[in-house]
Amino acid sequence: MPARLAVPLPTGKLTNRGHGTYVENDTITSSVAGTLERVNKLISVRPLSTRYVPEVGDLVIGRIVEVAGQRWKVEANARQDAVLMLSSVNLPGGVQRRKVESDSLKMREFLAEGDLLVAEVQAFFSDGAMSLHTRSLKYGKLRNGMLLSLSPRLIRRLKSHFVHLPAPCGPHGVDVILGLNGYVWVSLGSKQSREGAEGLESEGVYRNDNDEMDAEDRAAITDVANVISMLAAHDVPLSDTLIAEGYAWLREVGVTPGSPASKELGDRLVRELALTE
């Protein structure tokens, strides 16, 4: 029989039952497998496997699933699809003006079904759906990389979720975007990071073609993605320093660039790197 969390109700004190719990025989019992969280008198359990619960200001990565009138629907690993309004995106070239009917006719030229994008949670609609925006040039369509899908609980809240690993991590470096919804984007390093939004070329925000990459760039992207996948497989929360140290560790132990990651390699990585922190 699986072990269960059981917290006796204190005599003479009011204890509130939170999410993931129920009361049985004057005892608060966990209804899911997860971690115990206590806030004053509120007891709740956060499940080990759950959908992303958004908050305003979160950075998320999503995929366009529908283009409707004046809006895009975005799959963002949440309980329901997010919404990106036409009024919440930048026009090509960074033009600042009100959106008109001709812009709505060109919506698929900006973002079409299947496109990946990084955005920020702006607000919530009355039904609980996320409202996203990409008004900053550090947000927008994603190119030149690969997507990893992880559990949202493995993404730490960091000062910046845009990580740049400079050369010698590939000739041009590697960029990593850690979405708080559990989606991670690993891509070719850009000449200017997305953090310096004002310096980016706004004309290429909605380009569909990828830049040319040589074998060394592809190998570096694969290695960084392997490090992230190996850490996630061992339930290690991700951070910018841990990813950089993991890539450096691969080079130290002489792993062939771009080679597939094995379970034994992941066990060794976590044992020698993550568990020593």
mmCIF file of C-alpha atoms in Angstrom:
data_model
loop_
_atom_site.group_PDB
_atom_site.id
_atom_site.type_symbol
_atom_site.label_atom_id
_atom_site.label_comp_id
_atom_site.label_asym_id
_atom_site.label_seq_id
_atom_site.Cartn_x
_atom_site.Cartn_y
_atom_site.Cartn_z
ATOM 1 C CA MET A 1 0.000 0.000 0.000
ATOM 2 C CA PRO A 2 1.529 3.376 -0.962
ATOM 3 C CA ALA A 3 2.528 5.750 1.820
ATOM 4 C CA ARG A 4 0.231 8.697 2.453
ATOM 5 C CA LEU A 5 0.708 12.036 4.128
ATOM 6 C CA ALA A 6 -1.400 12.225 7.291
ATOM 7 C CA VAL A 7 -1.470 15.384 9.426
ATOM 8 C CA PRO A 8 -3.609 15.185 12.607
ATOM 9 C CA LEU A 9 -5.876 18.181 13.094
ATOM 10 C CA PRO A 10 -4.540 20.222 16.064
ATOM 11 C CA THR A 11 -6.901 20.405 19.023
ATOM 12 C CA GLY A 12 -8.321 23.866 19.566
ATOM 13 C CA LYS A 13 -6.681 25.285 16.432
ATOM 14 C CA LEU A 14 -8.108 25.942 13.005
ATOM 15 C CA THR A 15 -6.163 24.174 10.248
ATOM 16 C CA ASN A 16 -7.214 24.842 6.670
ATOM 17 C CA ARG A 17 -7.158 22.078 4.078
ATOM 18 C CA GLY A 18 -5.617 23.147 0.777
ATOM 19 C CA HIS A 19 -5.309 21.646 -2.692
ATOM 20 C CA GLY A 20 -4.307 18.000 -2.940
ATOM 21 C CA THR A 21 -5.711 17.007 0.461
ATOM 22 C CA TYR A 22 -8.882 15.682 2.075
ATOM 23 C CA VAL A 23 -10.070 15.044 5.636
ATOM 24 C CA GLU A 24 -10.468 11.485 6.895
ATOM 25 C CA ASN A 25 -11.006 10.554 10.561
ATOM 26 C CA ASP A 26 -10.034 14.047 11.764
ATOM 27 C CA THR A 27 -6.807 13.807 9.767
ATOM 28 C CA ILE A 28 -5.715 15.800 6.726
ATOM 29 C CA THR A 29 -4.601 13.216 4.174
ATOM 30 C CA SER A 30 -2.799 13.755 0.889
ATOM 31 C CA SER A 31 -4.768 12.772 -2.202
ATOM 32 C CA VAL A 32 -1.782 13.060 -4.568
ATOM 33 C CA ALA A 33 1.915 12.201 -4.578
ATOM 34 C CA GLY A 34 3.884 15.390 -4.124
ATOM 35 C CA THR A 35 5.573 17.813 -1.755
ATOM 36 C CA LEU A 36 3.994 19.234 1.391
ATOM 37 C CA GLU A 37 3.517 23.002 1.503
ATOM 38 C CA ARG A 38 2.453 24.852 4.628
ATOM 39 C CA VAL A 39 1.534 28.546 4.711
ATOM 40 C CA ASN A 40 0.535 29.544 8.238
ATOM 41 C CA LYS A 41 -2.448 27.252 8.917
ATOM 42 C CA LEU A 42 -3.013 26.244 5.289
ATOM 43 C CA ILE A 43 -1.765 22.759 4.389
ATOM 44 C CA SER A 44 -1.575 21.724 0.738
ATOM 45 C CA VAL A 45 0.298 19.246 -1.441
ATOM 46 C CA ARG A 46 1.850 20.179 -4.783
ATOM 47 C CA PRO A 47 1.662 17.196 -7.187
ATOM 48 C CA LEU A 48 4.855 15.850 -8.711
ATOM 49 C CA SER A 49 3.228 15.829 -12.139
ATOM 50 C CA THR A 50 0.869 18.672 -12.946
ATOM 51 C CA ARG A 51 -0.015 21.243 -15.541
ATOM 52 C CA TYR A 52 1.513 24.706 -15.434
ATOM 53 C CA VAL A 53 -0.279 27.203 -13.173
ATOM 54 C CA PRO A 54 0.422 30.670 -14.651
ATOM 55 C CA GLU A 55 1.081 33.937 -12.866
ATOM 56 C CA VAL A 56 1.179 37.464 -14.259
ATOM 57 C CA GLY A 57 4.686 38.321 -15.440
ATOM 58 C CA ASP A 58 5.729 34.727 -16.150
ATOM 59 C CA LEU A 59 7.817 34.034 -19.231
ATOM 60 C CA VAL A 60 6.319 31.162 -21.228
ATOM 61 C CA ILE A 61 7.001 29.334 -24.473
ATOM 62 C CA GLY A 62 4.054 28.165 -26.546
ATOM 63 C CA ARG A 63 2.911 26.871 -29.910
ATOM 64 C CA ILE A 64 0.262 28.489 -32.099
ATOM 65 C CA VAL A 65 -2.683 26.097 -32.485
ATOM 66 C CA GLU A 66 -5.332 28.362 -34.009
ATOM 67 C CA VAL A 67 -5.601 31.705 -35.778
ATOM 68 C CA ALA A 68 -8.960 33.334 -35.073
ATOM 69 C CA GLY A 69 -10.398 36.819 -35.387
ATOM 70 C CA GLN A 70 -7.936 39.338 -33.958
ATOM 71 C CA ARG A 71 -6.240 36.662 -31.822
ATOM 72 C CA TRP A 72 -4.063 33.567 -31.762
ATOM 73 C CA LYS A 73 -4.654 30.574 -29.517
ATOM 74 C CA VAL A 74 -1.453 29.261 -27.954
ATOM 75 C CA GLU A 75 -0.792 25.867 -26.383
ATOM 76 C CA ALA A 76 1.355 26.643 -23.321
ATOM 77 C CA ASN A 77 1.228 23.443 -21.236
ATOM 78 C CA ALA A 78 -1.561 24.888 -19.078
ATOM 79 C CA ARG A 79 -5.063 23.636 -18.333
ATOM 80 C CA GLN A 80 -6.432 25.659 -21.234
ATOM 81 C CA ASP A 81 -5.002 27.405 -24.271
ATOM 82 C CA ALA A 82 -3.602 30.899 -23.855
ATOM 83 C CA VAL A 83 -4.676 33.848 -26.013
ATOM 84 C CA LEU A 84 -2.401 36.278 -27.831
ATOM 85 C CA MET A 85 -4.335 39.294 -29.089
ATOM 86 C CA LEU A 86 -3.332 41.055 -32.296
ATOM 87 C CA SER A 87 -3.124 44.273 -30.280
ATOM 88 C CA SER A 88 -0.517 42.631 -28.010
ATOM 89 C CA VAL A 89 2.172 42.029 -30.652
ATOM 90 C CA ASN A 90 4.703 44.242 -32.403
ATOM 91 C CA LEU A 91 4.249 44.942 -36.081
ATOM 92 C CA PRO A 92 7.127 44.119 -38.469
ATOM 93 C CA GLY A 93 9.676 46.889 -38.452
ATOM 94 C CA GLY A 94 8.659 48.018 -34.978
ATOM 95 C CA VAL A 95 5.976 50.357 -36.331
ATOM 96 C CA GLN A 96 3.975 51.925 -33.502
ATOM 97 C CA ARG A 97 0.356 52.395 -34.578
ATOM 98 C CA ARG A 98 -3.088 50.997 -33.976
ATOM 99 C CA LYS A 99 -3.869 47.687 -35.637
ATOM 100 C CA VAL A 100 -6.262 47.976 -38.579
ATOM 101 C CA GLU A 101 -8.303 45.482 -40.597
ATOM 102 C CA SER A 102 -5.470 44.908 -43.063
ATOM 103 C CA ASP A 103 -3.294 43.697 -40.173
ATOM 104 C CA SER A 104 -5.861 41.067 -39.195
ATOM 105 C CA LEU A 105 -5.802 39.747 -42.769
ATOM 106 C CA LYS A 106 -2.040 39.261 -42.487
ATOM 107 C CA MET A 107 -2.068 37.455 -39.138
ATOM 108 C CA ARG A 108 -0.753 34.212 -40.629
ATOM 109 C CA GLU A 109 2.163 36.146 -42.104
ATOM 110 C CA PHE A 110 3.122 37.063 -38.541
ATOM 111 C CA LEU A 111 2.361 33.794 -36.727
ATOM 112 C CA ALA A 112 0.828 30.669 -38.257
ATOM 113 C CA GLU A 113 -0.285 27.340 -36.835
ATOM 114 C CA GLY A 114 2.689 25.369 -35.551
ATOM 115 C CA ASP A 115 4.929 28.384 -34.938
ATOM 116 C CA LEU A 116 6.726 28.562 -31.601
ATOM 117 C CA LEU A 117 6.991 31.802 -29.664
ATOM 118 C CA VAL A 118 8.169 33.168 -26.343
ATOM 119 C CA ALA A 119 5.850 35.590 -24.575
ATOM 120 C CA GLU A 120 4.932 37.036 -21.197
ATOM 121 C CA VAL A 121 1.734 36.468 -19.234
ATOM 122 C CA GLN A 122 -0.014 39.835 -19.206
ATOM 123 C CA ALA A 123 -3.362 39.140 -17.538
ATOM 124 C CA PHE A 124 -6.180 36.619 -17.250
ATOM 125 C CA PHE A 125 -9.595 36.499 -18.874
ATOM 126 C CA SER A 126 -12.755 35.841 -16.878
ATOM 127 C CA ASP A 127 -12.616 32.126 -17.757
ATOM 128 C CA GLY A 128 -9.058 31.831 -16.405
ATOM 129 C CA ALA A 129 -7.281 31.749 -19.776
ATOM 130 C CA MET A 130 -3.920 33.489 -20.028
ATOM 131 C CA SER A 131 -3.571 36.686 -22.019
ATOM 132 C CA LEU A 132 -0.069 36.926 -23.504
ATOM 133 C CA HIS A 133 1.905 39.756 -25.048
ATOM 134 C CA THR A 134 5.071 40.014 -27.159
ATOM 135 C CA ARG A 135 5.453 43.795 -27.233
ATOM 136 C CA SER A 136 9.133 43.648 -26.298
ATOM 137 C CA LEU A 137 11.594 42.596 -28.995
ATOM 138 C CA LYS A 138 13.066 39.989 -26.661
ATOM 139 C CA TYR A 139 9.791 38.102 -27.183
ATOM 140 C CA GLY A 140 8.411 36.742 -30.436
ATOM 141 C CA LYS A 141 8.814 33.864 -32.884
ATOM 142 C CA LEU A 142 11.497 31.262 -32.177
ATOM 143 C CA ARG A 143 13.917 29.948 -34.812
ATOM 144 C CA ASN A 144 17.214 28.087 -35.159
ATOM 145 C CA GLY A 145 16.720 25.605 -32.343
ATOM 146 C CA MET A 146 14.914 22.728 -30.686
ATOM 147 C CA LEU A 147 12.164 22.489 -28.071
ATOM 148 C CA LEU A 148 12.329 20.446 -24.867
ATOM 149 C CA SER A 149 9.221 19.651 -22.834
ATOM 150 C CA LEU A 150 9.848 19.273 -19.088
ATOM 151 C CA SER A 151 7.842 19.388 -15.894
ATOM 152 C CA PRO A 152 7.137 23.014 -14.858
ATOM 153 C CA ARG A 153 8.323 22.262 -11.317
ATOM 154 C CA LEU A 154 11.889 21.839 -12.627
ATOM 155 C CA ILE A 155 12.130 25.458 -13.808
ATOM 156 C CA ARG A 156 13.413 27.768 -11.107
ATOM 157 C CA ARG A 157 12.360 31.398 -10.984
ATOM 158 C CA LEU A 158 15.514 33.244 -12.005
ATOM 159 C CA LYS A 159 16.509 36.862 -12.430
ATOM 160 C CA SER A 160 16.628 36.216 -16.168
ATOM 161 C CA HIS A 161 15.254 33.232 -18.057
ATOM 162 C CA PHE A 162 17.323 34.063 -21.141
ATOM 163 C CA VAL A 163 20.632 32.199 -20.855
ATOM 164 C CA HIS A 164 23.538 32.673 -23.259
ATOM 165 C CA LEU A 165 26.406 30.184 -23.278
ATOM 166 C CA PRO A 166 29.249 31.893 -25.177
ATOM 167 C CA ALA A 167 31.913 30.261 -27.312
ATOM 168 C CA PRO A 168 33.597 27.780 -27.025
ATOM 169 C CA CYS A 169 30.073 26.375 -26.627
ATOM 170 C CA GLY A 170 29.828 26.231 -30.407
ATOM 171 C CA PRO A 171 31.350 28.826 -32.758
ATOM 172 C CA HIS A 172 28.490 31.271 -32.088
ATOM 173 C CA GLY A 173 27.468 30.126 -28.612
ATOM 174 C CA VAL A 174 24.107 28.680 -27.596
ATOM 175 C CA ASP A 175 21.003 30.480 -26.317
ATOM 176 C CA VAL A 176 18.627 28.840 -23.840
ATOM 177 C CA ILE A 177 15.178 30.146 -22.897
ATOM 178 C CA LEU A 178 13.710 28.602 -19.748
ATOM 179 C CA GLY A 179 9.935 28.902 -19.940
ATOM 180 C CA LEU A 180 8.218 28.738 -16.567
ATOM 181 C CA ASN A 181 5.577 26.515 -18.161
ATOM 182 C CA GLY A 182 8.137 23.726 -18.588
ATOM 183 C CA TYR A 183 9.057 24.360 -22.224
ATOM 184 C CA VAL A 184 12.754 25.030 -22.860
ATOM 185 C CA TRP A 185 14.136 26.404 -26.130
ATOM 186 C CA VAL A 186 17.761 25.669 -27.082
ATOM 187 C CA SER A 187 18.975 27.554 -30.137
ATOM 188 C CA LEU A 188 21.883 29.001 -32.053
ATOM 189 C CA GLY A 189 23.518 31.877 -30.192
ATOM 190 C CA SER A 190 22.617 35.302 -31.545
ATOM 191 C CA LYS A 191 25.041 38.174 -32.031
ATOM 192 C CA GLN A 192 22.964 40.210 -29.609
ATOM 193 C CA SER A 193 21.101 38.543 -26.771
ATOM 194 C CA ARG A 194 17.361 38.951 -26.432
ATOM 195 C CA GLU A 195 17.969 40.863 -23.210
ATOM 196 C CA GLY A 196 19.266 43.767 -25.280
ATOM 197 C CA ALA A 197 15.906 44.096 -26.971
ATOM 198 C CA GLU A 198 16.439 47.611 -28.282
ATOM 199 C CA GLY A 199 19.475 46.479 -30.250
ATOM 200 C CA LEU A 200 17.824 43.606 -32.105
ATOM 201 C CA GLU A 201 16.812 43.896 -35.733
ATOM 202 C CA SER A 202 13.027 44.195 -35.635
ATOM 203 C CA GLU A 203 12.592 43.437 -39.335
ATOM 204 C CA GLY A 204 13.382 39.749 -38.779
ATOM 205 C CA VAL A 205 10.983 39.151 -35.886
ATOM 206 C CA TYR A 206 8.544 37.117 -38.016
ATOM 207 C CA ARG A 207 10.980 35.351 -40.340
ATOM 208 C CA ASN A 208 10.184 31.698 -41.058
ATOM 209 C CA ASP A 209 13.557 30.520 -42.330
ATOM 210 C CA ASN A 210 16.387 29.322 -40.112
ATOM 211 C CA ASP A 211 19.924 30.632 -40.354
ATOM 212 C CA GLU A 212 22.641 28.398 -41.727
ATOM 213 C CA MET A 213 24.369 26.310 -39.070
ATOM 214 C CA ASP A 214 27.497 24.226 -39.406
ATOM 215 C CA ALA A 215 28.113 20.872 -37.724
ATOM 216 C CA GLU A 216 29.793 22.447 -34.684
ATOM 217 C CA ASP A 217 26.782 24.667 -33.985
ATOM 218 C CA ARG A 218 24.400 21.713 -34.244
ATOM 219 C CA ALA A 219 26.605 19.601 -31.976
ATOM 220 C CA ALA A 220 26.708 22.362 -29.338
ATOM 221 C CA ILE A 221 22.908 22.727 -29.387
ATOM 222 C CA THR A 222 22.543 18.954 -29.048
ATOM 223 C CA ASP A 223 24.979 18.808 -26.129
ATOM 224 C CA VAL A 224 23.228 21.589 -24.209
ATOM 225 C CA ALA A 225 19.864 19.920 -24.840
ATOM 226 C CA ASN A 226 21.317 16.613 -23.609
ATOM 227 C CA VAL A 227 22.551 18.247 -20.392
ATOM 228 C CA ILE A 228 19.099 19.707 -19.732
ATOM 229 C CA SER A 229 17.379 16.392 -20.494
ATOM 230 C CA MET A 230 19.738 14.413 -18.244
ATOM 231 C CA LEU A 231 19.248 16.814 -15.333
ATOM 232 C CA ALA A 232 15.476 16.761 -15.816
ATOM 233 C CA ALA A 233 15.433 12.955 -15.941
ATOM 234 C CA HIS A 234 16.870 12.987 -12.407
ATOM 235 C CA ASP A 235 14.420 15.669 -11.189
ATOM 236 C CA VAL A 236 17.155 18.288 -10.796
ATOM 237 C CA PRO A 237 15.783 21.877 -10.933
ATOM 238 C CA LEU A 238 17.416 23.866 -13.726
ATOM 239 C CA SER A 239 19.410 27.069 -13.458
ATOM 240 C CA ASP A 240 21.710 29.001 -15.770
ATOM 241 C CA THR A 241 24.854 28.092 -13.820
ATOM 242 C CA LEU A 242 23.975 24.400 -13.660
ATOM 243 C CA ILE A 243 23.441 24.209 -17.427
ATOM 244 C CA ALA A 244 26.773 25.946 -18.102
ATOM 245 C CA GLU A 245 28.596 23.676 -15.648
ATOM 246 C CA GLY A 246 26.957 20.622 -17.206
ATOM 247 C CA TYR A 247 28.195 21.543 -20.680
ATOM 248 C CA ALA A 248 31.703 22.209 -19.345
ATOM 249 C CA TRP A 249 31.601 18.809 -17.618
ATOM 250 C CA LEU A 250 30.803 17.069 -20.923
ATOM 251 C CA ARG A 251 33.917 18.607 -22.453
ATOM 252 C CA GLU A 252 36.064 17.689 -19.441
ATOM 253 C CA VAL A 253 35.140 14.005 -19.555
ATOM 254 C CA GLY A 254 35.755 13.863 -23.295
ATOM 255 C CA VAL A 255 32.245 13.147 -24.579
ATOM 256 C CA THR A 256 32.124 13.361 -28.377
ATOM 257 C CA PRO A 257 30.309 16.588 -29.359
ATOM 258 C CA GLY A 258 26.795 15.911 -30.600
ATOM 259 C CA SER A 259 26.718 12.285 -29.454
ATOM 260 C CA PRO A 260 23.519 10.846 -27.908
ATOM 261 C CA ALA A 261 23.227 10.899 -24.131
ATOM 262 C CA SER A 262 23.059 7.574 -22.307
ATOM 263 C CA LYS A 263 21.480 6.782 -18.952
ATOM 264 C CA GLU A 264 24.901 5.951 -17.509
ATOM 265 C CA LEU A 265 26.237 9.344 -18.601
ATOM 266 C CA GLY A 266 23.263 11.081 -16.998
ATOM 267 C CA ASP A 267 23.764 9.198 -13.734
ATOM 268 C CA ARG A 268 27.416 10.213 -13.685
ATOM 269 C CA LEU A 269 26.615 13.847 -14.503
ATOM 270 C CA VAL A 270 24.153 14.143 -11.629
ATOM 271 C CA ARG A 271 26.421 12.269 -9.225
ATOM 272 C CA GLU A 272 29.513 14.369 -9.951
ATOM 273 C CA LEU A 273 27.908 17.744 -10.594
ATOM 274 C CA ALA A 274 24.375 18.287 -9.338
ATOM 275 C CA LEU A 275 24.648 16.360 -6.064
ATOM 276 C CA THR A 276 27.787 18.261 -5.035
ATOM 277 C CA GLU A 277 26.050 21.658 -5.064
#
